[in-house]
Amino acid sequence: MSEFSVIGRRLPKVNSWAHLTGQARYADDLFLPRMLYGRLLRSTRPHARIRRVDTSRALAHPGVVAVVTGADMPEKMGIMPSTQDETALAVDRVRYVGEPVAAVAAFDEDTAFDALSLIQIDYEDLEPIFTIEEALEREDVKIHDEAKRANVFKEVHLSFGDLEGGFGAADHLRDDWFFFERNTHAPIESHSAVASYGPDDKLTLWTATQVPHYLHRELEKVLGLPRSRIRVIATPNGGAFGGKSDPFGHEFAAALLSMRTRRPVKITLDREEVFYAHRGRHPVKMRIRTGVKKDGEITAVHYQSWLDGGAYASYGIATTYYTGALLTVTYRIPAYKFDGVRVYTNKPPCGPKRGHGTTQPRYGFECQIDKIAEDLDLDPLEYRKKILQPANSRTVNDLRITSMGLGECLDALQRSTRYSERRGQLGTGKGIGLAGSAYISGAGLPIYWNEMPHSGAEIRIDRGGGVTVMCGTSEIGQGSDNMLASVAAEALGVMPADVHVVSGDTSLAPVDLGSYSSRVTFMAGNAVRDAAMKLRALLVAAAAEKLEVPAERLLTAYGRIYDRDDPAKFITFADAAVLAESKHGTLVAAGSYKPPKGIGGSFKGAGVGPTPAYSYQAAVAEVTVDMDTGMVTVDKVTTAHDCGRALNPANVEGQVEGSAYMGYGEIIGEEQVFRGGLHKKPSLLDYKIPTSLDTPVLEAIVVESVDAEGPFGAKEAGEGPLNPVIPAIANAVYDAIGVRFDETPITAEKILTALGKRDRRGERKTRIGPDGLDAGKADPKRALRRLTASTDARERKRPVS
Amino acid sequence: MTKQLLTLRVNGEPRTIAADTHHTLLEVLREELGLTGTKHGCELGECGACTVLVDGVPILACLTLPTLVGDSEVTTVEGLASAEDLHPLQVAFAEEGAAQCGYCTPGMLMTAKALLDTTARPTRAASLRAQGPLPLPLRKAGGTNATGAQLP
């Protein structure tokens, strides 16, 4: 029998009833009295100076109440305090098609929409930059004047261990280029915000955001309104995936329009706008050099990445570091060098998408590990098991590893799929592929430097035994409300359905930093557990006195506090609450969580990568390739995921399957691509996210390593499981047709090209992917020289020309 | 803008409203009748989030003008449960953990109801075909569970 009454059970989520009856209130479901409707005017130019904005005709349009422009909110803002380079609405320059420039509030949405066409903007076009290569070289065109070198946003170089010695000791060297295409989150709920500024000079903003606390800070800065007068309420997000974790122009515009009109204002983006809002997966070009001994032991890895960041910073500084930070946590790497460059281009800004910055290098690295296994004639599964980074260790880049279940994940996959026996044996057109991965359970540092908790929670017990949990987490569908209720319920001995949850409200709940970097279960879970254990102690002491049983013999479960040795001896939770309140006063307790010190290094850049616990996962994909049409059918994806402990197994499986689904979409066809700054497919018809009919059979295997520091042993489950699916499918396609796909996505067109069916000479290729910068079009040797020049410049301490 | 008087039968109740002639059934349900359980994801018939039943047949409310519905019975997610009991599908979805962010769930529920009302024991394939046009069930996950929840 389980030691738990709540944890580990497949109980319905506490908020599922609202979802299933249509009662859940998402931001666009809010209709307030006297509410106005806003729309944003967006730039039609990829790069232009704004000479003049004339809003007079729009303002005169019947039904229009207010118009605001960038000049009304010129304060710079952005999610990362050190790289704030955006304004809520463009002030004097636009840097991508779709950038918001002005906003209108009107009696209804149609009128607001009509009024947009009456705003006249006088643009002076500037030369746009669309590629990484142009951005690196064009000193004459600056997307941001502040960039020191051409259009480089951030350049990082980190080196650990003896790299040259490592490569020197290697028996075999692999040097591979990869490209990961840009793609976007495509949450089905578009972004929406409702602002209400009252006669008390207080602003309330209901918004579909993952980061109510960070938004709270930015609203203060941009609106010049003290934070004490602002309340942000994160409404349930209808999917987010990282796409709602920046402060967005429409949120500020709705707030300012409400302040100007003293009426509630709602702005909801349409689907096309969501594609331009983006902040999705960065396109990354990568070069990975790995040295190995004859038996496969890695001696050194040199990883280089070039990220196309789009027009603004977003999380880019973190993304850049993340491309290099986590490659070391899965397999033993004694020497490691990382060079990363993120550039600006005139496209919508890229940001964090599920797996934030780790997805692209993990794809490249796991494809390369597959190649190394083949070169050395090793079984890819056994090979990975042989080189695992051990539990309770430190990586070469000084990351603390605690629980580590990748080996168990690989074993579980072998049992479930018989990968090792089936690889290479399925016949032409059929293949099986494998990859491993890891992810963080929350970033070790907050995005702005402070010593305060990362997550706080408050619990109140009322006189009827009702429990209310308050925590600033944002429910984005990952199940955070249910996690809060479950952890509190387990600790106190009630059922989750008895717990009221107040989340995502900056006035009612203590700060939680937000639903990003898979931090909520670990950090908010620990904060809630902390608060609950304080109250539990009071209740148990009161019960011990009443029952005349030593407190350490008392257990709490199912609404009772009972004697372990004689369960018939109990008092109810509600009675214990009355006794405890009589003795101690109002039953309220606060708890908090901050990651421990010493989980990462102290070098510059060491802030990205550390986490209190890494999740581990691996996936096996089975594919069928139609040799005539080039269509790839993914028949099945099996993912094994080490989540520490599954607080609710059904919910963990849902997250693992959802991740597999999303990874499948990314490798099989999703691409956020542009032509002259215009999105080629800004609709769900053209940007093909998989439907039910496309989706493979998905199987999730939960592996529990029971982390010593996680709440009841839990780690993350929402992001990591995406990572291995992409390289597993690429490796399966190789097994099926003998072609390496060193770039995403794997489309039918590329397959036919590889099979020699689209080229007049009919030559088969063994690899599709880049050979260097310039997507392989340029002389690869020249690209390599340029690459060396760009990334080694700093270390050679030569002035960069 | 011209408004027209419309009488619709929604979830068993006659409802009379004045709506802009170009407004869709989706807009009328959400904005005039306050039935915000029906969601929008694209308003172009691409995602299926707005699926409601018209005389038991699933239709995309974002592509339907309310005048075309006439006297037919419109059922939204708010009409799925009775006063006493949840619909078995709602119970099954909850027990299987089929709803994650829940945003697409009303569209899936209505599609599933139409399927089960016409097919007593649908196969997994039939269930997937019914949800076929919907990319939404799986984006947040729970899709596999949602498919399972539709099967007897």
Tab-separated table of C-alpha atoms in Angstrom, chain A residues 44 260 504 685:
chain	number	residue	atom	x	y	z
A	44	THR	CA	3.825	46.516	-42.636
A	260	ARG	CA	-7.045	57.195	-20.680
A	504	GLY	CA	-1.792	33.884	-10.631
A	685	LEU	CA	-4.269	25.993	-42.355
